[in-house]
Each structure stands twice: as C-alpha cells, then as structure tokens.
Amino acid sequence: MSDSDAAHHTDARTDADTGPDEATTEDAKTRVTVFVALGANLVIALAKAVGGLFAGSPALLSEAAHSVADSLNELFLLASLKRSARAPDAQHPFGYGKERYFWSLLAAVSIFVMGGCFSFFQGIEAMQSGSSETHTGYLVGLAVLAIALIAEGSSLVRALVQVRGQARATGRSMLGAIRAGSDPTLRTVLAEDSTACFGVLVAMVGMALHMITGKVAYEAWASLVIGALLVYVAYQLAKSSRGQLIGEAADPALRQAIQEFLEQQPEIDMVSRLLSMQMGTQSTLVAARIDLVGGLDSEEVEDVLVRVKADLTKRWPIADQIFLDVTDASAKDRARARIERQRLDETVAAAAVSDQDGAGSGDGSGGTGQAR
C-alpha cells in the first residue's frame, strides 16, 4: 500500500480505532464520570426530597424522583462497566461487551418509570389538589434547585469534557462525537445530566410563577413538562440500546475504510459482501465475502487470508473478530455489491458534511484544526 493510501486510512479514523490501552483509559475516564454523576445525584436527591416535603412542592418532588432514578442508573452503568470487561468463555465466545447495552436499556426503563411516570403523577395530583406553599417554602425550594443546578451542571461539564476529548481524537465536532459515540454508558450520563439541568430550570420557573401568581397550575405544568422530557429521553436511550442489543453494524466510516483496504489488496478481485456487528465498545465482528483473482493455489490463498486478517486487526484493533469467506461472485453479487458500496459512500459523505457543519456552528472551533 502506498503512503497516500496509508494516510487516507489514518484520516478515516473513527471512534472505533482504539487499541486496548486507549480503550482501557477511556473506560477509566467513563468510570470517573459515572462516579461524579452518582455522587451529585445522591446529594441532590436527598436535598430535593427534603425541600419538596418541607415546601409541599410537586415540581421539587418530581425533580427528587428524577434524581433518585438517575442515582439508580449510575449503579446500573457501573455494573455494565465491570461486567462488560469479562473475558470470553465457552458460553460467550464473543465476550460480554453487549452487557453495556443491556444495562443501558435498564437505565432507560428506570428513567421512564421512576422519573417520567412519577413526574406525571405529581403534576396531575397538584392540579387536582390546588395546594399552595408558604413564602418560606418557596425560598427553600428555589435554594435547593439552585444548588442542584450547580451540582448537575458540574457533572454535565465533566461528561462534556470527556466527549470533547473524544471529538478531538477522532476529528469530529462535539455534536458529531455525541451522535457517533459507541459507549452507551457515557451517552446515558450525558443524557441524564443534560435533562437534569433543563428539568431544574423548568422546576425553578414553575415554582417562581407559583410564588408570584399563587396558582399551582404553573408548578403542575412544570412537573408534566419534566415528565414528558424524561419519557422522551428514556425512549431515545432505549431505542439506541435496543438497536445495539439486536446487532448494529459498525460505524459507516469504519466499514468504508475496511472495504477500501480489502479492495486494494492485489489478490482480491472484489468484495461481494461486507457485514459487521458491534459486539461491544471494544469489539467488532467483520465478515467479508471476497472473490480472489485467478491462478492462486491453496497455500497462496491461505497465506493471503492470514495476512489480510492480521493487517486488518493491526490497523483497526477493535475489529477483533474477522471472518473472510472466499467465494466466486456472480453477476448478481457484483451488481448488489456496487449498490451497497454506493449507499455506504453516500452515508459517509453525508455524515462528513454534518460533522463539518457542527464543527463550524456548535463546537466553537470554527471547523479548523481537526480536519477529517
């Protein structure tokens, strides 16, 4: 392979292009992020619950339920970090990487049940009861929410710092790194903290309007808005975890780079099919049907397969499960391969444009310094 080809594949780096040491370091960072979020949520949940009971505030009690759900979720995520790192065995030959997705799904269910449903209950009950709060209760509630906002904001900043580091390492914008992030643990923490900060602001507005107007409807609607937001976030997290549990393909840029690498091998006439599946944040299965050039004997074919597999794993350590199937591609196979390749190229091109737009508008970097 020429130097220009090697440079091309280096530039095609994605979140998946991490070796064992890098992945272990990233997991350690994620674990710290989860512990920071857990500590913040435990303190905040207690403060909100005490303040909500003292003030009789439905919005504050809804936020307390939200923080309790988040605290339970952090325990789920910590369990996922430990359990997904177990080595493969006879019962699970591909390892336990998908534990991350399972525990993230449980976290999404927890957000829906403990956060969203309880917030709806609090909002409806407040509308029916028409209760009011004392002036002291208002002040206590607002003070608790202000403290919660600072704590949640600190946890959110920690998560965003980690995402920004990933964005710089992969040449993506912040938004692009969030969308393409393969770690459900970090994604869940980021979603929780973002929702928590927004929810606290909504609760503060509802409580302030209740204090000014004397109408509990404002605070009740704040609880309903928080509940709707939590249900939406839970749905999105569950949808993502469901897709990964069922078996999602690898990142399109990674698939494109692997296919280009295979096509550039002199012994490979064409790649008639390239399949992939994420087995975890540090493991990807790659299965390719390849048509070799004519004139190779059995020993040469074996040497080619061994070399190509070794080179693939060296270039992309996450591709640790590689299967190459030598086959004679029919005219139908070739036509389908061209269509699939065109679709893949279009997907990667669209993602690149989206990343550039995000870098120019939302990353604060002006789209420079991290060209792909």
CSV table of C-alpha atoms in Angstrom, one decimal, residues 25-38 40 150-165 174 186 189-190 193:
chain,number,residue,atom,x,y,z
A,25,THR,CA,-8.0,4.6,29.5
A,26,GLU,CA,-11.3,5.7,28.0
A,27,ASP,CA,-13.2,3.2,30.3
A,28,ALA,CA,-11.4,4.6,33.3
A,29,LYS,CA,-12.4,8.2,32.3
A,30,THR,CA,-16.0,7.0,31.9
A,31,ARG,CA,-15.9,5.3,35.3
A,32,VAL,CA,-14.8,8.6,36.9
A,33,THR,CA,-17.6,10.4,35.0
A,34,VAL,CA,-20.2,8.0,36.3
A,35,PHE,CA,-18.9,8.3,39.9
A,36,VAL,CA,-19.1,12.1,39.7
A,37,ALA,CA,-22.7,11.9,38.4
A,38,LEU,CA,-23.6,9.3,41.1
A,40,ALA,CA,-24.0,14.6,42.6
A,150,ILE,CA,-24.8,23.8,40.2
A,151,ALA,CA,-24.2,20.2,41.1
A,152,GLU,CA,-25.8,18.8,37.9
A,153,GLY,CA,-24.0,21.4,35.8
A,154,SER,CA,-20.7,20.3,37.3
A,155,SER,CA,-21.5,16.7,36.4
A,156,LEU,CA,-22.6,17.7,32.9
A,157,VAL,CA,-19.3,19.6,32.4
A,158,ARG,CA,-17.3,16.5,33.3
A,159,ALA,CA,-19.2,14.5,30.7
A,160,LEU,CA,-18.8,17.1,28.1
A,161,VAL,CA,-15.1,17.4,28.7
A,162,GLN,CA,-14.8,13.6,28.0
A,163,VAL,CA,-16.9,13.9,24.9
A,164,ARG,CA,-14.8,16.9,23.7
A,165,GLY,CA,-11.6,14.8,24.2
A,174,MET,CA,-18.8,17.8,19.6
A,186,LEU,CA,-21.2,7.9,28.6
A,189,VAL,CA,-24.7,10.0,31.7
A,190,LEU,CA,-24.7,12.9,29.2
A,193,ASP,CA,-27.2,15.4,33.2
